[in-house]
Tab-separated table of N, CA and C in Angstrom:
chain	number	residue	atom	x	y	z
A	449	ILE	N	81.957	211.702	176.710
A	449	ILE	CA	82.718	212.734	176.582
A	449	ILE	C	82.851	212.236	175.119
A	450	PHE	N	83.117	211.155	174.467
A	450	PHE	CA	83.714	210.785	173.317
A	450	PHE	C	82.566	211.937	172.319
A	451	TYR	N	81.455	211.342	172.306
A	451	TYR	CA	80.295	212.022	171.744
A	451	TYR	C	80.714	213.680	171.381
A	452	ALA	N	80.728	214.465	172.663
A	452	ALA	CA	80.656	215.823	172.440
A	452	ALA	C	81.829	215.897	171.669
A	453	LEU	N	83.012	215.066	171.887
A	453	LEU	CA	84.506	215.678	171.427
A	453	LEU	C	84.607	214.418	169.984
A	454	ARG	N	83.322	214.094	169.504
A	454	ARG	CA	83.549	213.337	168.419
A	454	ARG	C	84.371	213.376	167.386
A	455	SER	N	84.686	214.789	166.766
A	455	SER	CA	84.924	215.705	165.509
A	455	SER	C	86.145	215.691	165.955
A	456	LYS	N	87.571	215.810	167.302
A	456	LYS	CA	88.110	216.268	167.524
A	456	LYS	C	89.492	215.695	168.113
A	457	VAL	N	88.478	214.371	168.711
A	457	VAL	CA	89.544	212.897	169.257
A	457	VAL	C	89.696	212.118	168.199
A	458	LYS	N	90.669	211.658	167.710
A	458	LYS	CA	91.094	210.911	166.724
A	458	LYS	C	90.539	209.600	166.677
A	459	PRO	N	90.406	208.600	165.902
A	459	PRO	CA	89.857	207.084	166.419
A	459	PRO	C	90.640	206.395	167.055
A	460	ARG	N	91.994	206.287	166.491
A	460	ARG	CA	92.659	205.419	167.057
A	460	ARG	C	92.772	205.629	169.016
A	461	VAL	N	92.399	207.005	169.025
A	461	VAL	CA	92.305	207.725	170.957
A	461	VAL	C	91.349	206.584	171.278
A	462	LYS	N	90.147	206.882	170.901
A	462	LYS	CA	88.981	206.595	171.374
A	462	LYS	C	88.775	204.862	171.304
A	463	VAL	N	89.607	203.870	169.846
A	463	VAL	CA	90.158	202.849	170.423
A	463	VAL	C	90.988	202.478	171.370
A	464	ASP	N	91.550	203.079	171.678
A	464	ASP	CA	92.609	203.199	173.048
A	464	ASP	C	91.937	203.312	174.471
A	465	VAL	N	90.951	203.954	174.258
A	465	VAL	CA	90.334	204.431	175.536
A	465	VAL	C	89.036	203.025	175.582
A	466	CYS	N	88.693	202.494	174.401
A	466	CYS	CA	87.833	201.477	174.905
A	466	CYS	C	88.579	200.388	175.094
A	467	ILE	N	89.553	200.105	174.092
A	467	ILE	CA	90.293	198.547	174.853
A	467	ILE	C	90.932	198.855	176.257
A	468	GLY	N	91.367	200.074	176.848
A	468	GLY	CA	91.668	200.221	178.162
A	468	GLY	C	90.228	200.172	179.092
A	469	ILE	N	89.644	200.519	178.943
A	469	ILE	CA	88.410	200.606	179.778
A	469	ILE	C	87.824	198.936	179.935
A	470	ILE	N	87.925	198.199	178.864
A	470	ILE	CA	87.722	196.797	178.634
A	470	ILE	C	88.442	196.081	179.410
A	471	ILE	N	89.962	196.417	179.250
A	471	ILE	CA	90.878	195.507	180.189
A	471	ILE	C	90.181	195.518	181.509
A	472	LEU	N	90.424	197.165	181.682
A	472	LEU	CA	90.344	197.301	183.311
A	472	LEU	C	89.095	196.678	183.922
A	473	VAL	N	87.663	196.252	183.072
A	473	VAL	CA	86.821	195.425	183.378
A	473	VAL	C	87.093	194.200	183.423
A	474	ILE	N	88.095	193.331	182.446
A	474	ILE	CA	88.680	192.081	182.473
A	474	ILE	C	89.493	191.646	183.781
A	475	ILE	N	90.291	192.476	183.917
A	475	ILE	CA	91.061	192.397	185.404
A	475	ILE	C	90.422	192.641	186.451
A	476	ASN	N	89.576	193.576	186.756
A	476	ASN	CA	88.540	193.219	187.766
A	476	ASN	C	87.802	192.041	187.577
A	477	GLY	N	87.295	191.759	186.809
A	477	GLY	CA	86.287	190.242	186.958
A	477	GLY	C	86.878	189.115	186.805
A	478	LEU	N	88.691	188.961	186.563
A	478	LEU	CA	89.290	188.119	186.903
A	478	LEU	C	89.754	187.998	188.171
A	479	PHE	N	90.060	189.338	188.912
A	479	PHE	CA	90.296	189.313	190.296
A	479	PHE	C	89.271	188.671	191.208
A	480	LYS	N	88.212	188.833	190.962
A	480	LYS	CA	87.090	188.804	191.711
A	480	LYS	C	86.266	187.396	191.404
A	481	ASN	N	86.696	186.735	190.502
A	481	ASN	CA	85.667	185.303	190.295
A	481	ASN	C	86.925	184.644	189.913
A	482	GLY	N	87.834	184.895	189.454
A	482	GLY	CA	88.941	183.988	188.907
A	482	GLY	C	88.208	183.265	187.491
A	483	PRO	N	88.905	181.914	187.092
A	483	PRO	CA	88.176	181.784	185.993
A	483	PRO	C	86.719	181.831	185.347
A	484	ARG	N	85.965	181.949	186.688
A	484	ARG	CA	84.683	182.082	186.594
A	484	ARG	C	84.192	183.277	185.955
A	485	ALA	N	84.643	184.081	185.451
A	485	ALA	CA	84.426	185.399	185.077
A	485	ALA	C	84.060	185.470	183.720
A	486	SER	N	83.173	186.652	183.728
A	486	SER	CA	82.650	186.243	182.397
A	486	SER	C	82.907	187.196	181.687
A	487	VAL	N	84.076	187.169	180.965
A	487	VAL	CA	85.095	187.978	180.043
A	487	VAL	C	85.456	187.558	178.835
A	488	THR	N	84.956	186.351	178.586
A	488	THR	CA	85.256	185.999	177.128
A	488	THR	C	84.938	186.860	176.357
A	489	ILE	N	83.614	188.016	176.222
A	489	ILE	CA	82.993	188.480	175.165
A	489	ILE	C	83.720	189.687	175.254
A	490	LEU	N	84.422	189.929	176.358
A	490	LEU	CA	84.605	191.537	176.484
A	490	LEU	C	86.350	191.226	175.890
A	491	MET	N	86.818	189.922	175.543
A	491	MET	CA	88.385	189.281	175.209
A	491	MET	C	87.744	189.717	173.358
A	492	ILE	N	86.479	188.936	173.358
A	492	ILE	CA	86.170	189.255	171.905
A	492	ILE	C	86.400	189.998	171.088
A	493	LEU	N	85.525	191.458	172.428
A	493	LEU	CA	85.307	192.610	171.955
A	493	LEU	C	86.544	193.181	171.314
A	494	ILE	N	87.556	192.997	172.328
A	494	ILE	CA	88.703	193.987	171.960
A	494	ILE	C	89.174	193.094	170.504
A	495	ALA	N	89.051	191.968	170.513
A	495	ALA	CA	89.700	191.551	169.039
A	495	ALA	C	89.145	192.369	167.467
A	496	LEU	N	87.666	192.729	167.902
A	496	LEU	CA	86.872	193.437	167.144
A	496	LEU	C	86.996	194.736	167.213
A	497	ILE	N	87.335	195.856	168.276
A	497	ILE	CA	87.558	196.521	168.342
A	497	ILE	C	88.598	197.450	168.147
A	498	SER	N	89.726	196.779	168.054
A	498	SER	CA	91.233	196.514	168.221
A	498	SER	C	91.383	197.115	166.231
A	499	LEU	N	90.628	196.518	165.865
A	499	LEU	CA	90.863	196.179	164.255
A	499	LEU	C	90.358	197.501	163.674
A	500	LEU	N	89.688	198.764	164.555
A	500	LEU	CA	88.963	199.729	164.350
A	500	LEU	C	89.921	201.155	164.376
A	501	GLY	N	90.840	200.512	165.229
A	501	GLY	CA	91.724	201.609	165.284
A	501	GLY	C	93.376	201.418	165.018
A	502	TYR	N	93.754	199.919	164.754
A	502	TYR	CA	95.452	199.524	164.648
A	502	TYR	C	94.989	198.552	162.977
A	503	LYS	N	96.206	198.678	162.799
A	503	LYS	CA	96.368	197.685	161.334
A	503	LYS	C	96.146	196.111	161.691
A	504	ARG	N	95.669	195.384	160.642
A	504	ARG	CA	95.937	194.083	161.490
A	504	ARG	C	96.941	193.748	161.881
A	505	ASN	N	98.534	193.839	161.668
A	505	ASN	CA	99.467	193.233	162.422
A	505	ASN	C	99.611	194.027	163.810
A	506	GLN	N	99.369	195.197	163.756
A	506	GLN	CA	99.274	195.635	165.256
A	506	GLN	C	97.895	195.110	166.052
A	507	ALA	N	97.265	195.053	165.225
A	507	ALA	CA	95.664	194.566	166.183
A	507	ALA	C	95.854	193.011	166.791
A	508	ILE	N	96.795	192.319	165.921
A	508	ILE	CA	97.098	190.625	166.246
A	508	ILE	C	97.889	190.957	167.384
A	509	ILE	N	99.202	191.855	167.590
A	509	ILE	CA	100.024	191.765	168.575
A	509	ILE	C	99.112	192.199	169.876
A	510	LEU	N	98.728	193.144	169.355
A	510	LEU	CA	97.801	193.947	170.787
A	510	LEU	C	96.521	192.795	171.304
A	511	TYR	N	96.179	191.893	170.814
A	511	TYR	CA	95.205	190.658	170.755
A	511	TYR	C	96.055	189.574	172.012
A	512	LEU	N	97.644	189.406	171.311
A	512	LEU	CA	98.048	188.181	171.876
A	512	LEU	C	98.575	188.677	173.070
A	513	ILE	N	98.889	190.390	172.822
A	513	ILE	CA	99.271	190.693	174.314
A	513	ILE	C	98.265	190.136	175.843
A	514	VAL	N	96.804	191.011	175.081
A	514	VAL	CA	95.855	190.371	175.874
A	514	VAL	C	95.561	189.155	176.256
A	515	ALA	N	95.707	188.549	175.218
A	515	ALA	CA	95.076	187.095	176.065
A	515	ALA	C	96.607	186.301	176.958
A	516	SER	N	97.548	186.685	176.310
A	516	SER	CA	98.926	186.325	176.983
A	516	SER	C	98.702	186.979	178.566
A	517	SER	N	98.524	187.829	178.721
A	517	SER	CA	98.089	188.160	180.142
A	517	SER	C	97.133	187.338	180.907
A	518	TYR	N	95.691	187.431	179.855
A	518	TYR	CA	95.051	186.467	180.462
A	518	TYR	C	95.326	184.953	181.105
A	519	ILE	N	96.205	184.382	180.435
A	519	ILE	CA	96.849	183.339	181.022
A	519	ILE	C	97.892	183.727	182.107
A	520	SER	N	98.200	184.656	181.902
A	520	SER	CA	99.284	184.991	183.143
A	520	SER	C	98.711	185.284	184.631
A	521	VAL	N	97.656	185.879	184.041
A	521	VAL	CA	96.905	186.152	185.286
A	521	VAL	C	96.680	184.928	185.833
A	522	GLY	N	96.090	183.860	185.089
A	522	GLY	CA	95.786	182.292	185.692
A	522	GLY	C	96.837	181.689	186.423
A	523	LEU	N	98.034	181.920	185.538
A	523	LEU	CA	99.507	181.459	186.371
A	523	LEU	C	99.785	182.257	187.757
A	524	PHE	N	99.693	183.113	187.415
A	524	PHE	CA	100.514	184.126	189.120
A	524	PHE	C	98.973	184.370	189.606
A	525	GLY	N	97.683	184.710	189.382
A	525	GLY	CA	96.879	185.318	190.001
A	525	GLY	C	96.703	184.705	191.136
A	526	ARG	N	96.927	183.002	191.622
A	526	ARG	CA	96.254	182.338	192.687
A	526	ARG	C	97.097	182.977	193.761
A	527	TYR	N	98.408	183.760	193.168
A	527	TYR	CA	99.165	183.963	194.485
A	527	TYR	C	99.052	185.303	195.227
A	528	PHE	N	98.094	186.050	194.646
A	528	PHE	CA	97.812	187.458	194.819
A	528	PHE	C	96.329	187.572	195.537
A	529	TYR	N	95.610	186.927	195.058
A	529	TYR	CA	93.819	186.896	195.621
A	529	TYR	C	93.497	185.231	195.730
A	530	GLN	N	92.891	185.193	196.861
A	530	GLN	CA	92.142	184.148	197.201
A	530	GLN	C	90.959	183.139	195.931
A	531	PRO	N	90.407	184.169	195.678
A	531	PRO	CA	88.950	183.589	194.841
A	531	PRO	C	89.340	182.645	193.849
A	532	PHE	N	91.039	182.336	193.485
A	532	PHE	CA	91.070	181.949	192.047
A	532	PHE	C	91.031	180.392	193.031
A	533	GLY	N	91.298	179.941	193.999
A	533	GLY	CA	90.913	178.902	194.492
A	533	GLY	C	92.221	177.355	193.955
A	534	ASP	N	91.278	176.436	193.825
A	534	ASP	CA	91.906	175.518	193.168
A	534	ASP	C	91.941	175.245	192.040
A	535	TYR	N	91.643	176.426	191.216
A	535	TYR	CA	91.777	175.846	189.909
A	535	TYR	C	93.186	175.646	189.015
A	536	SER	N	93.484	174.683	188.431
A	536	SER	CA	94.593	174.577	187.760
A	536	SER	C	95.040	175.320	186.673
A	537	PHE	N	96.124	175.865	186.578
A	537	PHE	CA	96.466	176.390	185.397
A	537	PHE	C	96.301	175.986	184.288
A	538	GLY	N	96.094	174.865	183.744
A	538	GLY	CA	95.454	174.314	182.624
A	538	GLY	C	94.262	174.700	182.516
A	539	ILE	N	93.387	174.850	182.867
A	539	ILE	CA	91.880	175.863	182.925
A	539	ILE	C	92.057	176.918	182.207
A	540	TRP	N	93.046	177.888	182.774
A	540	TRP	CA	93.236	178.858	182.202
A	540	TRP	C	94.268	178.778	181.172
A	541	LEU	N	94.863	177.875	180.949
A	541	LEU	CA	95.939	177.723	179.967
A	541	LEU	C	94.465	177.485	178.517
A	542	SER	N	93.835	176.591	178.660
A	542	SER	CA	93.141	176.413	177.640
A	542	SER	C	91.967	177.015	177.176
A	543	HIS	N	91.421	178.045	178.378
A	543	HIS	CA	90.658	178.469	178.168
A	543	HIS	C	91.092	179.868	177.487
A	544	GLY	N	92.243	180.384	177.900
A	544	GLY	CA	93.464	181.277	177.192
A	544	GLY	C	93.692	181.000	175.714
A	545	LEU	N	94.092	179.900	175.614
A	545	LEU	CA	94.399	179.198	174.411
A	545	LEU	C	93.037	179.230	173.216
A	546	ILE	N	92.183	179.156	173.631
A	546	ILE	CA	90.799	178.904	172.878
A	546	ILE	C	90.570	180.365	172.276
A	547	LEU	N	90.201	181.472	173.722
A	547	LEU	CA	89.947	182.737	173.303
A	547	LEU	C	91.505	183.217	172.133
A	548	MET	N	92.458	183.059	172.461
A	548	MET	CA	93.813	183.287	171.150
A	548	MET	C	93.063	183.002	169.942
A	549	LEU	N	92.763	181.946	170.029
A	549	LEU	CA	92.381	181.209	168.728
A	549	LEU	C	90.938	181.744	168.351
A	550	VAL	N	90.240	181.588	168.912
A	550	VAL	CA	88.770	182.367	168.447
A	550	VAL	C	89.319	184.027	168.055
A	551	GLY	N	89.694	184.431	168.994
A	551	GLY	CA	90.238	186.120	168.424
A	551	GLY	C	90.833	186.544	167.311
A	552	LEU	N	92.202	185.619	167.104
A	552	LEU	CA	92.498	185.720	165.721
A	552	LEU	C	92.188	185.641	164.880
A	553	LEU	N	91.142	184.246	164.370
A	553	LEU	CA	90.315	183.959	163.465
A	553	LEU	C	89.374	185.508	163.317
A	554	ILE	N	88.677	185.726	164.478
A	554	ILE	CA	87.824	187.152	163.967
A	554	ILE	C	88.536	188.150	163.534
A	555	GLN	N	89.987	188.210	163.883
A	555	GLN	CA	90.491	189.300	163.351
A	555	GLN	C	91.092	189.507	161.894
A	556	LEU	N	91.253	188.089	161.534
A	556	LEU	CA	92.221	187.942	160.342
A	556	LEU	C	91.004	187.901	159.323
A	557	TYR	N	89.541	187.341	159.527
A	557	TYR	CA	88.510	187.469	158.906
A	557	TYR	C	88.219	188.576	158.895
A	558	ASN	N	87.695	189.589	159.853
A	558	ASN	CA	86.998	191.000	159.514
A	558	ASN	C	88.214	191.790	159.305
A	559	SER	N	89.526	191.543	159.489
A	559	SER	CA	90.478	192.769	158.730
A	559	SER	C	90.270	192.122	157.076
A	560	THR	N	90.070	191.090	156.593
A	560	THR	CA	89.862	190.846	155.345
A	560	THR	C	88.997	191.623	154.504
A	561	TYR	N	87.896	191.518	155.329
A	561	TYR	CA	86.174	191.877	155.396
A	561	TYR	C	86.989	193.178	155.366
A	562	ILE	N	87.235	194.233	156.123
A	562	ILE	CA	87.461	195.092	155.986
A	562	ILE	C	88.523	195.899	155.318
A	563	SER	N	89.302	195.248	154.476
A	563	SER	CA	90.390	195.556	153.955
A	563	SER	C	89.400	195.605	152.235
A	564	SER	N	88.742	195.047	152.232
A	564	SER	CA	87.768	194.459	151.049
A	564	SER	C	86.466	195.304	151.053
A	565	LEU	N	86.098	195.950	152.099
A	565	LEU	CA	85.057	197.242	152.574
A	565	LEU	C	86.030	198.506	151.799
A	566	LYS	N	87.333	198.321	152.101
A	566	LYS	CA	87.922	199.695	152.081
A	566	LYS	C	88.846	200.032	150.354
A	567	ASP	N	88.792	198.745	150.201
A	567	ASP	CA	88.824	198.783	148.346
A	567	ASP	C	87.410	199.147	147.947
A	568	LEU	N	86.457	198.601	148.277
A	568	LEU	CA	85.290	198.819	147.579
A	568	LEU	C	85.098	200.478	147.753
A	569	LEU	N	85.349	201.008	148.983
A	569	LEU	CA	85.210	202.418	149.006
A	569	LEU	C	86.083	203.218	148.307
A	570	GLU	N	87.467	202.878	147.924
A	570	GLU	CA	87.964	203.716	146.988
A	570	GLU	C	87.729	203.372	145.740
A	571	GLU	N	87.249	202.227	145.091
A	571	GLU	CA	86.728	202.375	143.681
A	571	GLU	C	85.391	203.374	143.818
A	572	THR	N	84.626	203.206	144.693
A	572	THR	CA	83.700	203.744	144.946
A	572	THR	C	83.585	205.529	144.390
A	573	GLN	N	84.501	205.858	145.468
A	573	GLN	CA	85.134	207.394	145.204
A	573	GLN	C	85.935	207.492	144.459
A	574	SER	N	86.625	206.466	143.532
A	574	SER	CA	86.984	206.922	142.352
A	574	SER	C	85.934	206.997	140.613
A	575	ASN	N	85.058	206.269	141.119
A	575	ASN	CA	83.872	206.294	140.018
A	575	ASN	C	83.267	207.591	140.317
A	576	TYR	N	83.185	207.951	141.991
A	576	TYR	CA	82.174	209.063	141.978
A	576	TYR	C	83.485	210.550	141.240
A	577	LYS	N	84.033	210.636	141.366
A	577	LYS	CA	85.269	211.719	141.203
A	577	LYS	C	85.260	211.536	139.342
A	578	GLN	N	85.325	210.387	138.748
A	578	GLN	CA	85.237	210.228	137.398
A	578	GLN	C	83.432	210.878	136.871
A	579	LEU	N	82.682	210.319	137.797
A	579	LEU	CA	81.192	211.201	137.414
A	579	LEU	C	81.038	212.341	137.368
A	580	ASN	N	82.070	213.062	138.647
A	580	ASN	CA	81.691	214.235	138.543
A	580	ASN	C	82.013	215.282	137.686
A	581	ALA	N	83.649	214.522	137.205
A	581	ALA	CA	84.289	215.109	135.931
A	581	ALA	C	83.698	215.518	134.964
A	582	SER	N	82.693	213.787	134.216
A	582	SER	CA	82.442	213.961	133.511
A	582	SER	C	81.006	214.538	133.136
A	583	LYS	N	80.496	214.919	134.350
A	583	LYS	CA	79.431	215.681	134.337
A	583	LYS	C	79.308	217.134	134.604
A	584	LYS	N	80.432	217.483	134.668
A	584	LYS	CA	81.123	218.807	134.638
A	584	LYS	C	81.560	218.989	132.938
A	585	GLU	N	82.056	218.294	132.677
A	585	GLU	CA	82.591	218.271	130.989
A	585	GLU	C	81.291	218.327	130.120
A	586	LEU	N	80.062	217.854	130.724
A	586	LEU	CA	79.135	217.499	129.429
A	586	LEU	C	78.046	219.448	130.028
A	587	GLU	N	78.723	219.339	131.247
A	587	GLU	CA	77.957	221.021	130.937
A	587	GLU	C	78.505	221.875	130.501
A	588	GLU	N	79.885	221.381	130.551
A	588	GLU	CA	80.742	222.897	129.910
A	588	GLU	C	80.407	222.586	127.955
A	589	THR	N	79.798	221.126	127.837
A	589	THR	CA	80.000	221.116	126.442
A	589	THR	C	78.175	221.880	125.997
A	590	LYS	N	77.452	221.751	127.327
A	590	LYS	CA	76.127	221.879	126.788
A	590	LYS	C	75.923	222.991	126.863
A	591	LYS	N	76.935	223.785	127.478
A	591	LYS	CA	76.303	225.661	127.673
A	591	LYS	C	77.464	225.963	126.242
A	592	LEU	N	78.281	225.250	126.090
A	592	LEU	CA	79.191	225.785	124.763
A	592	LEU	C	78.314	225.802	123.222
A	593	LEU	N	77.552	224.575	123.489
A	593	LEU	CA	76.301	224.417	122.106
A	593	LEU	C	75.046	224.703	122.383
A	594	GLU	N	74.771	225.538	123.656
A	594	GLU	CA	73.984	226.477	123.639
A	594	GLU	C	74.318	227.852	123.317
A	595	ASN	N	75.475	228.309	123.792
A	595	ASN	CA	75.492	229.688	123.496
A	595	ASN	C	75.735	229.473	121.803
A	596	ALA	N	76.686	228.309	121.015
A	596	ALA	CA	76.688	228.206	119.436
A	596	ALA	C	75.152	228.581	118.909
A	597	ILE	N	74.100	227.784	119.338
A	597	ILE	CA	73.063	227.892	118.818
A	597	ILE	C	72.394	228.876	118.754
A	598	ALA	N	72.616	229.804	120.247
A	598	ALA	CA	71.556	231.000	120.155
A	598	ALA	C	72.510	232.233	119.784
A	599	HIS	N	73.608	232.266	119.334
A	599	HIS	CA	74.507	233.658	118.818
A	599	HIS	C	74.699	232.658	117.083
A	600	SER	N	73.723	231.874	116.137
A	600	SER	CA	73.992	231.369	115.240
A	600	SER	C	73.409	232.191	114.106
A	601	PRO	N	73.814	232.792	113.656
A	601	PRO	CA	72.934	233.658	112.231
A	601	PRO	C	72.034	233.113	111.690
A	602	SER	N	72.183	231.692	111.250
A	602	SER	CA	71.447	230.775	110.902
A	602	SER	C	70.345	230.283	111.756
A	603	GLY	N	69.030	230.087	111.605
A	603	GLY	CA	67.975	229.837	112.262
A	603	GLY	C	67.820	228.095	112.568
A	604	ILE	N	67.660	228.055	113.877
A	604	ILE	CA	67.947	226.723	114.471
A	604	ILE	C	66.676	226.508	115.625
A	605	MET	N	65.893	225.455	114.917
A	605	MET	CA	65.259	224.877	115.693
A	605	MET	C	64.849	223.353	116.303
A	606	ILE	N	64.742	222.928	117.467
A	606	ILE	CA	64.790	221.807	117.572
A	606	ILE	C	63.352	221.163	118.812
A	607	ALA	N	62.947	220.426	117.503
A	607	ALA	CA	61.331	220.203	117.672
A	607	ALA	C	61.039	218.719	118.251
A	608	ASP	N	60.211	218.117	118.804
A	608	ASP	CA	59.912	216.923	119.130
A	608	ASP	C	59.088	216.754	118.590
A	609	ALA	N	59.317	215.443	117.219
A	609	ALA	CA	58.325	215.568	116.427
A	609	ALA	C	57.171	214.551	116.400
A	610	GLU	N	57.042	213.978	117.512
A	610	GLU	CA	55.551	213.376	117.636
A	610	GLU	C	54.599	214.303	118.236
A	611	SER	N	54.866	215.213	119.324
A	611	SER	CA	54.071	216.074	119.846
A	611	SER	C	54.119	217.363	119.111
A	612	VAL	N	55.312	218.056	118.109
A	612	VAL	CA	55.727	219.132	117.636
A	612	VAL	C	55.709	220.385	118.461
A	613	THR	N	56.009	219.899	119.705
A	613	THR	CA	56.756	220.862	120.680
A	613	THR	C	58.115	221.168	120.190
A	614	ILE	N	58.505	222.529	120.208
A	614	ILE	CA	59.659	223.014	119.949
A	614	ILE	C	59.992	223.205	121.063
A	615	ARG	N	61.395	222.785	121.573
A	615	ARG	CA	62.279	222.295	122.766
A	615	ARG	C	63.263	223.120	122.444
A	616	LEU	N	63.594	224.225	121.461
A	616	LEU	CA	64.807	224.937	121.586
A	616	LEU	C	65.020	226.062	119.817
A	617	ALA	N	64.925	226.876	120.515
A	617	ALA	CA	64.803	227.796	118.924
A	617	ALA	C	65.550	229.037	119.385
A	618	ASN	N	66.480	229.074	118.085
A	618	ASN	CA	67.743	230.501	118.443
A	618	ASN	C	66.867	231.552	118.016
A	619	SER	N	67.409	232.889	118.155
A	619	SER	CA	66.375	234.180	117.911
A	619	SER	C	66.599	234.402	116.128
A	620	ALA	N	67.590	233.660	115.208
A	620	ALA	CA	67.634	233.899	114.243
A	620	ALA	C	66.302	232.726	113.848
A	621	ALA	N	66.000	231.621	114.504
A	621	ALA	CA	64.762	231.223	113.721
A	621	ALA	C	63.108	231.690	114.103
A	622	PHE	N	63.235	232.340	115.074
A	622	PHE	CA	62.019	233.279	115.220
A	622	PHE	C	61.837	234.576	114.199
A	623	PHE	N	63.090	235.233	113.474
A	623	PHE	CA	62.925	236.081	112.810
A	623	PHE	C	62.776	235.413	111.387
A	624	ILE	N	63.100	234.015	111.161
A	624	ILE	CA	63.167	234.061	109.866
A	624	ILE	C	61.276	233.609	109.693
A	625	HIS	N	61.011	232.595	111.012
A	625	HIS	CA	59.335	231.747	110.840
A	625	HIS	C	58.627	232.920	111.477
A	626	GLY	N	59.150	233.993	112.019
A	626	GLY	CA	58.073	234.883	112.587
A	626	GLY	C	57.878	234.214	113.816
């Protein structure tokens, strides 16, 4: 669906939907397998994906909410579903805190990296605009000089000295030199 609507759907909406799907998969895994669920990579994926649609502070807050929810599932999940078994809250807490720390470090590192890339992109765009402006100015100057040479009553010739090739000559030069 996103591929078909890729130009019509805003990046923030795409990020929100992806994060929502990942959260549903995490919840499903946690309630089926308890702390044995392989959700660590999904939690880290949320940390990475959130930076694509949110500002750094918003992404950090979102990730803290998700990681806190993970810890809350460990605290209260055993009352709702049996597979949680005898896992102590300490296991959930330590695993959740490690996920929080790793996710936040990834977000801080990547947001700095993304910020640097954005700055580089802005500088590149600025340089590109300057080059285009310079190119346009050079083209206008070239046209002006070619027009001045072509309409000059004096004979003007530009030749390559080594190969004696005439590179440019106006009509007055042809009239004078035959």
